[in-house]
Amino acid sequence: SYAYAFSDKTFAIGVTAKVIQGAAYSGSVNLQGGSGVTITNHFGKPEISTTYGIDLGAIYKPMSWIRFGIVAKDINKPVFDDTGGGEIKLEPQVRGGLALNPWSTLTLTADVDITKNKTLVPGVKSQLLSLGAEQTFLSEFISLRIGTFKNMQDATTPFIPTAGLGLRLFFLRADVGGGYDFREQGALVSGSISATF
């Protein structure tokens, strides 16, 4: 990734190049009774392919306590090999957001998908609205986060609550976050470790 700020850091633009590996599966299983179904053993051998993606982003900071941002992901439309000789193409996605800092240790955010994004389910699209807050302690050694998100393209989906924890020690940072869908009774969890130079 590379970013450049100008006009006394009022504006910043950036670009990210990434390597993406995809695995496509194809298989079928007969469903009888609707309970105790296991499909993981029926996917067969994956079709693995590697490609690259390019993301662009920009930030506008008119005052010290407010920032507007926009990012366009996969603008080069990365293509993966599908089973049976087909292709799977990632369409570009555009997302915009706003961040407020009422005081130096608190960040309030709101961001939304500007584009309606295709999913792997035919006819189902995704357009996420996300709201969140982060409070840091001890000079950003600890970061606590809460938030929620909703797919605006599906009126029946509820807002999903999320929470996260970040630890920072010198140039190292570890983050873990997750959410829980009470309707589907399923959890989402992610984690990362990064170094800032």
mmCIF file with all atom_site columns, C-alpha atoms in Angstrom:
data_model
loop_
_atom_site.group_PDB
_atom_site.id
_atom_site.type_symbol
_atom_site.label_atom_id
_atom_site.label_alt_id
_atom_site.label_comp_id
_atom_site.label_asym_id
_atom_site.label_entity_id
_atom_site.label_seq_id
_atom_site.pdbx_PDB_ins_code
_atom_site.Cartn_x
_atom_site.Cartn_y
_atom_site.Cartn_z
_atom_site.occupancy
_atom_site.B_iso_or_equiv
_atom_site.pdbx_formal_charge
_atom_site.auth_seq_id
_atom_site.auth_comp_id
_atom_site.auth_asym_id
_atom_site.auth_atom_id
_atom_site.pdbx_PDB_model_num
ATOM 1   C CA . SER A 1 1   ? 0.000   0.000   0.000   1.00 0.00 ? 1   SER A CA 1
ATOM 2   C CA . TYR A 1 2   ? 1.039   3.590   -0.584  1.00 0.00 ? 2   TYR A CA 1
ATOM 3   C CA . ALA A 1 3   ? -0.642  6.819   0.486   1.00 0.00 ? 3   ALA A CA 1
ATOM 4   C CA . TYR A 1 4   ? 0.182   10.479  -0.042  1.00 0.00 ? 4   TYR A CA 1
ATOM 5   C CA . ALA A 1 5   ? -1.213  13.516  1.827   1.00 0.00 ? 5   ALA A CA 1
ATOM 6   C CA . PHE A 1 6   ? -1.234  17.040  0.465   1.00 0.00 ? 6   PHE A CA 1
ATOM 7   C CA . SER A 1 7   ? -2.750  20.527  1.041   1.00 0.00 ? 7   SER A CA 1
ATOM 8   C CA . ASP A 1 8   ? -1.461  20.505  4.622   1.00 0.00 ? 8   ASP A CA 1
ATOM 9   C CA . LYS A 1 9   ? -2.857  16.951  5.042   1.00 0.00 ? 9   LYS A CA 1
ATOM 10  C CA . THR A 1 10  ? -6.409  18.068  4.238   1.00 0.00 ? 10  THR A CA 1
ATOM 11  C CA . PHE A 1 11  ? -6.527  15.521  1.408   1.00 0.00 ? 11  PHE A CA 1
ATOM 12  C CA . ALA A 1 12  ? -4.928  12.080  1.120   1.00 0.00 ? 12  ALA A CA 1
ATOM 13  C CA . ILE A 1 13  ? -5.050  9.461   -1.602  1.00 0.00 ? 13  ILE A CA 1
ATOM 14  C CA . GLY A 1 14  ? -3.820  5.876   -1.530  1.00 0.00 ? 14  GLY A CA 1
ATOM 15  C CA . VAL A 1 15  ? -3.544  2.703   -3.534  1.00 0.00 ? 15  VAL A CA 1
ATOM 16  C CA . THR A 1 16  ? -3.258  -0.940  -2.482  1.00 0.00 ? 16  THR A CA 1
ATOM 17  C CA . ALA A 1 17  ? -2.180  -3.906  -4.591  1.00 0.00 ? 17  ALA A CA 1
ATOM 18  C CA . LYS A 1 18  ? -3.039  -7.335  -3.227  1.00 0.00 ? 18  LYS A CA 1
ATOM 19  C CA . VAL A 1 19  ? -2.543  -10.959 -4.187  1.00 0.00 ? 19  VAL A CA 1
ATOM 20  C CA . ILE A 1 20  ? -5.713  -13.062 -3.887  1.00 0.00 ? 20  ILE A CA 1
ATOM 21  C CA . GLN A 1 21  ? -6.008  -16.838 -3.982  1.00 0.00 ? 21  GLN A CA 1
ATOM 22  C CA . GLY A 1 22  ? -9.424  -18.352 -4.672  1.00 0.00 ? 22  GLY A CA 1
ATOM 23  C CA . ALA A 1 23  ? -10.727 -21.902 -4.315  1.00 0.00 ? 23  ALA A CA 1
ATOM 24  C CA . ALA A 1 24  ? -13.877 -22.847 -6.232  1.00 0.00 ? 24  ALA A CA 1
ATOM 25  C CA . TYR A 1 25  ? -15.820 -25.996 -5.368  1.00 0.00 ? 25  TYR A CA 1
ATOM 26  C CA . SER A 1 26  ? -18.663 -27.785 -7.084  1.00 0.00 ? 26  SER A CA 1
ATOM 27  C CA . GLY A 1 27  ? -20.709 -30.661 -5.728  1.00 0.00 ? 27  GLY A CA 1
ATOM 28  C CA . SER A 1 28  ? -24.175 -31.881 -4.852  1.00 0.00 ? 28  SER A CA 1
ATOM 29  C CA . VAL A 1 29  ? -25.804 -33.927 -2.134  1.00 0.00 ? 29  VAL A CA 1
ATOM 30  C CA . ASN A 1 30  ? -29.284 -35.405 -1.798  1.00 0.00 ? 30  ASN A CA 1
ATOM 31  C CA . LEU A 1 31  ? -31.242 -33.862 1.088   1.00 0.00 ? 31  LEU A CA 1
ATOM 32  C CA . GLN A 1 32  ? -33.657 -36.079 2.964   1.00 0.00 ? 32  GLN A CA 1
ATOM 33  C CA . GLY A 1 33  ? -35.449 -35.053 6.122   1.00 0.00 ? 33  GLY A CA 1
ATOM 34  C CA . GLY A 1 34  ? -33.639 -31.705 6.422   1.00 0.00 ? 34  GLY A CA 1
ATOM 35  C CA . SER A 1 35  ? -31.695 -32.519 9.599   1.00 0.00 ? 35  SER A CA 1
ATOM 36  C CA . GLY A 1 36  ? -28.179 -33.735 10.241  1.00 0.00 ? 36  GLY A CA 1
ATOM 37  C CA . VAL A 1 37  ? -27.092 -32.782 6.712   1.00 0.00 ? 37  VAL A CA 1
ATOM 38  C CA . THR A 1 38  ? -23.338 -32.775 6.075   1.00 0.00 ? 38  THR A CA 1
ATOM 39  C CA . ILE A 1 39  ? -22.217 -31.322 2.756   1.00 0.00 ? 39  ILE A CA 1
ATOM 40  C CA . THR A 1 40  ? -18.496 -30.730 3.351   1.00 0.00 ? 40  THR A CA 1
ATOM 41  C CA . ASN A 1 41  ? -17.590 -34.191 2.053   1.00 0.00 ? 41  ASN A CA 1
ATOM 42  C CA . HIS A 1 42  ? -19.424 -33.613 -1.243  1.00 0.00 ? 42  HIS A CA 1
ATOM 43  C CA . PHE A 1 43  ? -17.549 -30.583 -2.575  1.00 0.00 ? 43  PHE A CA 1
ATOM 44  C CA . GLY A 1 44  ? -14.847 -32.518 -4.398  1.00 0.00 ? 44  GLY A CA 1
ATOM 45  C CA . LYS A 1 45  ? -11.448 -31.160 -5.360  1.00 0.00 ? 45  LYS A CA 1
ATOM 46  C CA . PRO A 1 46  ? -11.128 -27.352 -5.452  1.00 0.00 ? 46  PRO A CA 1
ATOM 47  C CA . GLU A 1 47  ? -10.155 -25.344 -8.515  1.00 0.00 ? 47  GLU A CA 1
ATOM 48  C CA . ILE A 1 48  ? -7.442  -23.063 -7.094  1.00 0.00 ? 48  ILE A CA 1
ATOM 49  C CA . SER A 1 49  ? -6.312  -19.917 -8.902  1.00 0.00 ? 49  SER A CA 1
ATOM 50  C CA . THR A 1 50  ? -4.326  -16.818 -7.962  1.00 0.00 ? 50  THR A CA 1
ATOM 51  C CA . THR A 1 51  ? -4.809  -13.285 -9.228  1.00 0.00 ? 51  THR A CA 1
ATOM 52  C CA . TYR A 1 52  ? -4.344  -9.706  -8.038  1.00 0.00 ? 52  TYR A CA 1
ATOM 53  C CA . GLY A 1 53  ? -6.606  -6.842  -7.031  1.00 0.00 ? 53  GLY A CA 1
ATOM 54  C CA . ILE A 1 54  ? -6.200  -3.074  -6.905  1.00 0.00 ? 54  ILE A CA 1
ATOM 55  C CA . ASP A 1 55  ? -7.936  -0.769  -4.402  1.00 0.00 ? 55  ASP A CA 1
ATOM 56  C CA . LEU A 1 56  ? -8.015  3.052   -4.421  1.00 0.00 ? 56  LEU A CA 1
ATOM 57  C CA . GLY A 1 57  ? -8.933  5.332   -1.523  1.00 0.00 ? 57  GLY A CA 1
ATOM 58  C CA . ALA A 1 58  ? -9.157  8.989   -0.551  1.00 0.00 ? 58  ALA A CA 1
ATOM 59  C CA . ILE A 1 59  ? -9.676  10.964  2.663   1.00 0.00 ? 59  ILE A CA 1
ATOM 60  C CA . TYR A 1 60  ? -10.839 14.558  3.108   1.00 0.00 ? 60  TYR A CA 1
ATOM 61  C CA . LYS A 1 61  ? -10.158 16.139  6.523   1.00 0.00 ? 61  LYS A CA 1
ATOM 62  C CA . PRO A 1 62  ? -11.607 19.671  6.612   1.00 0.00 ? 62  PRO A CA 1
ATOM 63  C CA . MET A 1 63  ? -11.114 19.959  10.400  1.00 0.00 ? 63  MET A CA 1
ATOM 64  C CA . SER A 1 64  ? -9.084  18.049  12.969  1.00 0.00 ? 64  SER A CA 1
ATOM 65  C CA . TRP A 1 65  ? -12.143 16.246  14.399  1.00 0.00 ? 65  TRP A CA 1
ATOM 66  C CA . ILE A 1 66  ? -13.894 15.107  11.209  1.00 0.00 ? 66  ILE A CA 1
ATOM 67  C CA . ARG A 1 67  ? -12.863 12.925  8.238   1.00 0.00 ? 67  ARG A CA 1
ATOM 68  C CA . PHE A 1 68  ? -14.672 11.766  5.115   1.00 0.00 ? 68  PHE A CA 1
ATOM 69  C CA . GLY A 1 69  ? -13.382 8.741   3.215   1.00 0.00 ? 69  GLY A CA 1
ATOM 70  C CA . ILE A 1 70  ? -14.127 6.702   0.125   1.00 0.00 ? 70  ILE A CA 1
ATOM 71  C CA . VAL A 1 71  ? -12.593 3.463   -1.152  1.00 0.00 ? 71  VAL A CA 1
ATOM 72  C CA . ALA A 1 72  ? -13.030 1.562   -4.407  1.00 0.00 ? 72  ALA A CA 1
ATOM 73  C CA . LYS A 1 73  ? -12.093 -2.120  -4.125  1.00 0.00 ? 73  LYS A CA 1
ATOM 74  C CA . ASP A 1 74  ? -11.116 -4.529  -6.902  1.00 0.00 ? 74  ASP A CA 1
ATOM 75  C CA . ILE A 1 75  ? -11.264 -1.859  -9.610  1.00 0.00 ? 75  ILE A CA 1
ATOM 76  C CA . ASN A 1 76  ? -9.448  -4.197  -12.022 1.00 0.00 ? 76  ASN A CA 1
ATOM 77  C CA . LYS A 1 77  ? -12.230 -6.853  -11.736 1.00 0.00 ? 77  LYS A CA 1
ATOM 78  C CA . PRO A 1 78  ? -10.100 -9.850  -10.607 1.00 0.00 ? 78  PRO A CA 1
ATOM 79  C CA . VAL A 1 79  ? -11.032 -13.170 -12.256 1.00 0.00 ? 79  VAL A CA 1
ATOM 80  C CA . PHE A 1 80  ? -10.738 -16.651 -10.730 1.00 0.00 ? 80  PHE A CA 1
ATOM 81  C CA . ASP A 1 81  ? -11.031 -20.065 -12.370 1.00 0.00 ? 81  ASP A CA 1
ATOM 82  C CA . ASP A 1 82  ? -14.307 -21.858 -11.691 1.00 0.00 ? 82  ASP A CA 1
ATOM 83  C CA . THR A 1 83  ? -14.908 -25.588 -11.804 1.00 0.00 ? 83  THR A CA 1
ATOM 84  C CA . GLY A 1 84  ? -15.856 -26.865 -15.253 1.00 0.00 ? 84  GLY A CA 1
ATOM 85  C CA . GLY A 1 85  ? -13.748 -24.274 -17.080 1.00 0.00 ? 85  GLY A CA 1
ATOM 86  C CA . GLY A 1 86  ? -15.822 -21.222 -16.107 1.00 0.00 ? 86  GLY A CA 1
ATOM 87  C CA . GLU A 1 87  ? -14.794 -17.976 -14.433 1.00 0.00 ? 87  GLU A CA 1
ATOM 88  C CA . ILE A 1 88  ? -15.726 -16.098 -11.279 1.00 0.00 ? 88  ILE A CA 1
ATOM 89  C CA . LYS A 1 89  ? -15.271 -12.334 -11.498 1.00 0.00 ? 89  LYS A CA 1
ATOM 90  C CA . LEU A 1 90  ? -15.100 -9.954  -8.531  1.00 0.00 ? 90  LEU A CA 1
ATOM 91  C CA . GLU A 1 91  ? -16.972 -6.772  -9.404  1.00 0.00 ? 91  GLU A CA 1
ATOM 92  C CA . PRO A 1 92  ? -15.717 -3.409  -8.095  1.00 0.00 ? 92  PRO A CA 1
ATOM 93  C CA . GLN A 1 93  ? -17.170 -2.225  -4.799  1.00 0.00 ? 93  GLN A CA 1
ATOM 94  C CA . VAL A 1 94  ? -17.325 1.388   -3.583  1.00 0.00 ? 94  VAL A CA 1
ATOM 95  C CA . ARG A 1 95  ? -17.763 2.339   0.077   1.00 0.00 ? 95  ARG A CA 1
ATOM 96  C CA . GLY A 1 96  ? -17.930 5.752   1.759   1.00 0.00 ? 96  GLY A CA 1
ATOM 97  C CA . GLY A 1 97  ? -17.699 6.777   5.367   1.00 0.00 ? 97  GLY A CA 1
ATOM 98  C CA . LEU A 1 98  ? -17.478 9.448   8.030   1.00 0.00 ? 98  LEU A CA 1
ATOM 99  C CA . ALA A 1 99  ? -15.419 9.545   11.247  1.00 0.00 ? 99  ALA A CA 1
ATOM 100 C CA . LEU A 1 100 ? -15.855 11.993  14.126  1.00 0.00 ? 100 LEU A CA 1
ATOM 101 C CA . ASN A 1 101 ? -13.501 12.586  17.067  1.00 0.00 ? 101 ASN A CA 1
ATOM 102 C CA . PRO A 1 102 ? -15.442 14.432  19.815  1.00 0.00 ? 102 PRO A CA 1
ATOM 103 C CA . TRP A 1 103 ? -12.247 14.074  21.854  1.00 0.00 ? 103 TRP A CA 1
ATOM 104 C CA . SER A 1 104 ? -8.874  12.538  21.097  1.00 0.00 ? 104 SER A CA 1
ATOM 105 C CA . THR A 1 105 ? -9.560  9.065   22.518  1.00 0.00 ? 105 THR A CA 1
ATOM 106 C CA . LEU A 1 106 ? -13.057 8.532   21.056  1.00 0.00 ? 106 LEU A CA 1
ATOM 107 C CA . THR A 1 107 ? -13.892 7.845   17.402  1.00 0.00 ? 107 THR A CA 1
ATOM 108 C CA . LEU A 1 108 ? -17.467 7.577   16.084  1.00 0.00 ? 108 LEU A CA 1
ATOM 109 C CA . THR A 1 109 ? -17.930 6.111   12.593  1.00 0.00 ? 109 THR A CA 1
ATOM 110 C CA . ALA A 1 110 ? -20.611 5.547   9.980   1.00 0.00 ? 110 ALA A CA 1
ATOM 111 C CA . ASP A 1 111 ? -19.975 3.951   6.591   1.00 0.00 ? 111 ASP A CA 1
ATOM 112 C CA . VAL A 1 112 ? -22.069 2.461   3.805   1.00 0.00 ? 112 VAL A CA 1
ATOM 113 C CA . ASP A 1 113 ? -21.651 0.529   0.566   1.00 0.00 ? 113 ASP A CA 1
ATOM 114 C CA . ILE A 1 114 ? -22.349 2.985   -2.246  1.00 0.00 ? 114 ILE A CA 1
ATOM 115 C CA . THR A 1 115 ? -22.655 0.098   -4.703  1.00 0.00 ? 115 THR A CA 1
ATOM 116 C CA . LYS A 1 116 ? -25.120 -2.799  -4.472  1.00 0.00 ? 116 LYS A CA 1
ATOM 117 C CA . ASN A 1 117 ? -22.855 -5.844  -4.460  1.00 0.00 ? 117 ASN A CA 1
ATOM 118 C CA . LYS A 1 118 ? -23.554 -9.285  -5.905  1.00 0.00 ? 118 LYS A CA 1
ATOM 119 C CA . THR A 1 119 ? -23.219 -12.327 -3.659  1.00 0.00 ? 119 THR A CA 1
ATOM 120 C CA . LEU A 1 120 ? -22.634 -15.978 -4.481  1.00 0.00 ? 120 LEU A CA 1
ATOM 121 C CA . VAL A 1 121 ? -26.387 -16.558 -4.111  1.00 0.00 ? 121 VAL A CA 1
ATOM 122 C CA . PRO A 1 122 ? -28.195 -15.730 -7.391  1.00 0.00 ? 122 PRO A CA 1
ATOM 123 C CA . GLY A 1 123 ? -30.526 -12.752 -7.058  1.00 0.00 ? 123 GLY A CA 1
ATOM 124 C CA . VAL A 1 124 ? -29.250 -11.787 -3.583  1.00 0.00 ? 124 VAL A CA 1
ATOM 125 C CA . LYS A 1 125 ? -27.313 -8.530  -3.208  1.00 0.00 ? 125 LYS A CA 1
ATOM 126 C CA . SER A 1 126 ? -25.440 -6.941  -0.324  1.00 0.00 ? 126 SER A CA 1
ATOM 127 C CA . GLN A 1 127 ? -25.266 -3.260  0.640   1.00 0.00 ? 127 GLN A CA 1
ATOM 128 C CA . LEU A 1 128 ? -23.988 -2.887  4.192   1.00 0.00 ? 128 LEU A CA 1
ATOM 129 C CA . LEU A 1 129 ? -24.558 0.033   6.533   1.00 0.00 ? 129 LEU A CA 1
ATOM 130 C CA . SER A 1 130 ? -22.193 0.055   9.524   1.00 0.00 ? 130 SER A CA 1
ATOM 131 C CA . LEU A 1 131 ? -22.080 2.191   12.684  1.00 0.00 ? 131 LEU A CA 1
ATOM 132 C CA . GLY A 1 132 ? -19.382 2.030   15.334  1.00 0.00 ? 132 GLY A CA 1
ATOM 133 C CA . ALA A 1 133 ? -17.424 3.593   18.166  1.00 0.00 ? 133 ALA A CA 1
ATOM 134 C CA . GLU A 1 134 ? -13.874 3.095   19.439  1.00 0.00 ? 134 GLU A CA 1
ATOM 135 C CA . GLN A 1 135 ? -12.524 4.264   22.805  1.00 0.00 ? 135 GLN A CA 1
ATOM 136 C CA . THR A 1 136 ? -8.781  4.041   23.429  1.00 0.00 ? 136 THR A CA 1
ATOM 137 C CA . PHE A 1 137 ? -7.019  3.898   26.792  1.00 0.00 ? 137 PHE A CA 1
ATOM 138 C CA . LEU A 1 138 ? -3.431  4.304   28.030  1.00 0.00 ? 138 LEU A CA 1
ATOM 139 C CA . SER A 1 139 ? -2.094  6.074   24.913  1.00 0.00 ? 139 SER A CA 1
ATOM 140 C CA . GLU A 1 140 ? -3.809  3.583   22.561  1.00 0.00 ? 140 GLU A CA 1
ATOM 141 C CA . PHE A 1 141 ? -2.383  0.544   24.348  1.00 0.00 ? 141 PHE A CA 1
ATOM 142 C CA . ILE A 1 142 ? -5.966  -0.746  24.614  1.00 0.00 ? 142 ILE A CA 1
ATOM 143 C CA . SER A 1 143 ? -8.801  -0.072  22.148  1.00 0.00 ? 143 SER A CA 1
ATOM 144 C CA . LEU A 1 144 ? -12.390 -1.103  22.857  1.00 0.00 ? 144 LEU A CA 1
ATOM 145 C CA . ARG A 1 145 ? -14.925 -1.136  20.013  1.00 0.00 ? 145 ARG A CA 1
ATOM 146 C CA . ILE A 1 146 ? -18.680 -1.593  19.657  1.00 0.00 ? 146 ILE A CA 1
ATOM 147 C CA . GLY A 1 147 ? -20.847 -1.363  16.577  1.00 0.00 ? 147 GLY A CA 1
ATOM 148 C CA . THR A 1 148 ? -23.551 -2.786  14.381  1.00 0.00 ? 148 THR A CA 1
ATOM 149 C CA . PHE A 1 149 ? -24.199 -3.473  10.697  1.00 0.00 ? 149 PHE A CA 1
ATOM 150 C CA . LYS A 1 150 ? -27.146 -4.309  8.442   1.00 0.00 ? 150 LYS A CA 1
ATOM 151 C CA . ASN A 1 151 ? -27.664 -5.422  4.846   1.00 0.00 ? 151 ASN A CA 1
ATOM 152 C CA . MET A 1 152 ? -29.921 -2.679  3.444   1.00 0.00 ? 152 MET A CA 1
ATOM 153 C CA . GLN A 1 153 ? -30.791 -4.858  0.436   1.00 0.00 ? 153 GLN A CA 1
ATOM 154 C CA . ASP A 1 154 ? -32.602 -7.351  2.711   1.00 0.00 ? 154 ASP A CA 1
ATOM 155 C CA . ALA A 1 155 ? -35.343 -5.706  4.754   1.00 0.00 ? 155 ALA A CA 1
ATOM 156 C CA . THR A 1 156 ? -35.773 -8.856  6.858   1.00 0.00 ? 156 THR A CA 1
ATOM 157 C CA . THR A 1 157 ? -32.213 -8.852  8.234   1.00 0.00 ? 157 THR A CA 1
ATOM 158 C CA . PRO A 1 158 ? -31.760 -7.282  11.675  1.00 0.00 ? 158 PRO A CA 1
ATOM 159 C CA . PHE A 1 159 ? -28.899 -5.056  12.784  1.00 0.00 ? 159 PHE A CA 1
ATOM 160 C CA . ILE A 1 160 ? -26.015 -7.342  13.844  1.00 0.00 ? 160 ILE A CA 1
ATOM 161 C CA . PRO A 1 161 ? -24.168 -6.217  17.018  1.00 0.00 ? 161 PRO A CA 1
ATOM 162 C CA . THR A 1 162 ? -20.368 -6.280  16.963  1.00 0.00 ? 162 THR A CA 1
ATOM 163 C CA . ALA A 1 163 ? -17.519 -5.745  19.427  1.00 0.00 ? 163 ALA A CA 1
ATOM 164 C CA . GLY A 1 164 ? -13.740 -5.735  19.309  1.00 0.00 ? 164 GLY A CA 1
ATOM 165 C CA . LEU A 1 165 ? -10.508 -5.366  21.256  1.00 0.00 ? 165 LEU A CA 1
ATOM 166 C CA . GLY A 1 166 ? -7.169  -4.004  20.099  1.00 0.00 ? 166 GLY A CA 1
ATOM 167 C CA . LEU A 1 167 ? -3.763  -4.075  21.811  1.00 0.00 ? 167 LEU A CA 1
ATOM 168 C CA . ARG A 1 168 ? -0.852  -1.889  20.697  1.00 0.00 ? 168 ARG A CA 1
ATOM 169 C CA . LEU A 1 169 ? 2.759   -2.220  21.844  1.00 0.00 ? 169 LEU A CA 1
ATOM 170 C CA . PHE A 1 170 ? 5.262   0.034   20.085  1.00 0.00 ? 170 PHE A CA 1
ATOM 171 C CA . PHE A 1 171 ? 4.900   -0.739  16.356  1.00 0.00 ? 171 PHE A CA 1
ATOM 172 C CA . LEU A 1 172 ? 2.954   -4.012  16.837  1.00 0.00 ? 172 LEU A CA 1
ATOM 173 C CA . ARG A 1 173 ? -0.830  -4.183  16.929  1.00 0.00 ? 173 ARG A CA 1
ATOM 174 C CA . ALA A 1 174 ? -3.168  -7.125  17.545  1.00 0.00 ? 174 ALA A CA 1
ATOM 175 C CA . ASP A 1 175 ? -6.908  -6.879  16.927  1.00 0.00 ? 175 ASP A CA 1
ATOM 176 C CA . VAL A 1 176 ? -9.812  -9.255  17.393  1.00 0.00 ? 176 VAL A CA 1
ATOM 177 C CA . GLY A 1 177 ? -13.445 -8.562  16.630  1.00 0.00 ? 177 GLY A CA 1
ATOM 178 C CA . GLY A 1 178 ? -16.712 -10.331 16.125  1.00 0.00 ? 178 GLY A CA 1
ATOM 179 C CA . GLY A 1 179 ? -20.453 -10.107 15.781  1.00 0.00 ? 179 GLY A CA 1
ATOM 180 C CA . TYR A 1 180 ? -23.459 -12.287 16.492  1.00 0.00 ? 180 TYR A CA 1
ATOM 181 C CA . ASP A 1 181 ? -26.595 -12.765 14.401  1.00 0.00 ? 181 ASP A CA 1
ATOM 182 C CA . PHE A 1 182 ? -29.337 -13.623 16.887  1.00 0.00 ? 182 PHE A CA 1
ATOM 183 C CA . ARG A 1 183 ? -31.792 -14.564 14.123  1.00 0.00 ? 183 ARG A CA 1
ATOM 184 C CA . GLU A 1 184 ? -29.446 -17.050 12.444  1.00 0.00 ? 184 GLU A CA 1
ATOM 185 C CA . GLN A 1 185 ? -27.704 -17.910 15.744  1.00 0.00 ? 185 GLN A CA 1
ATOM 186 C CA . GLY A 1 186 ? -24.307 -17.575 14.107  1.00 0.00 ? 186 GLY A CA 1
ATOM 187 C CA . ALA A 1 187 ? -21.123 -15.717 15.023  1.00 0.00 ? 187 ALA A CA 1
ATOM 188 C CA . LEU A 1 188 ? -18.584 -13.833 12.903  1.00 0.00 ? 188 LEU A CA 1
ATOM 189 C CA . VAL A 1 189 ? -15.025 -13.574 14.238  1.00 0.00 ? 189 VAL A CA 1
ATOM 190 C CA . SER A 1 190 ? -11.852 -12.081 12.765  1.00 0.00 ? 190 SER A CA 1
ATOM 191 C CA . GLY A 1 191 ? -8.368  -11.255 13.994  1.00 0.00 ? 191 GLY A CA 1
ATOM 192 C CA . SER A 1 192 ? -5.245  -9.547  12.737  1.00 0.00 ? 192 SER A CA 1
ATOM 193 C CA . ILE A 1 193 ? -1.653  -8.766  13.693  1.00 0.00 ? 193 ILE A CA 1
ATOM 194 C CA . SER A 1 194 ? 0.102   -5.844  12.028  1.00 0.00 ? 194 SER A CA 1
ATOM 195 C CA . ALA A 1 195 ? 3.273   -3.794  12.240  1.00 0.00 ? 195 ALA A CA 1
ATOM 196 C CA . THR A 1 196 ? 3.486   -0.062  11.491  1.00 0.00 ? 196 THR A CA 1
ATOM 197 C CA . PHE A 1 197 ? 6.772   1.399   10.296  1.00 0.00 ? 197 PHE A CA 1
#
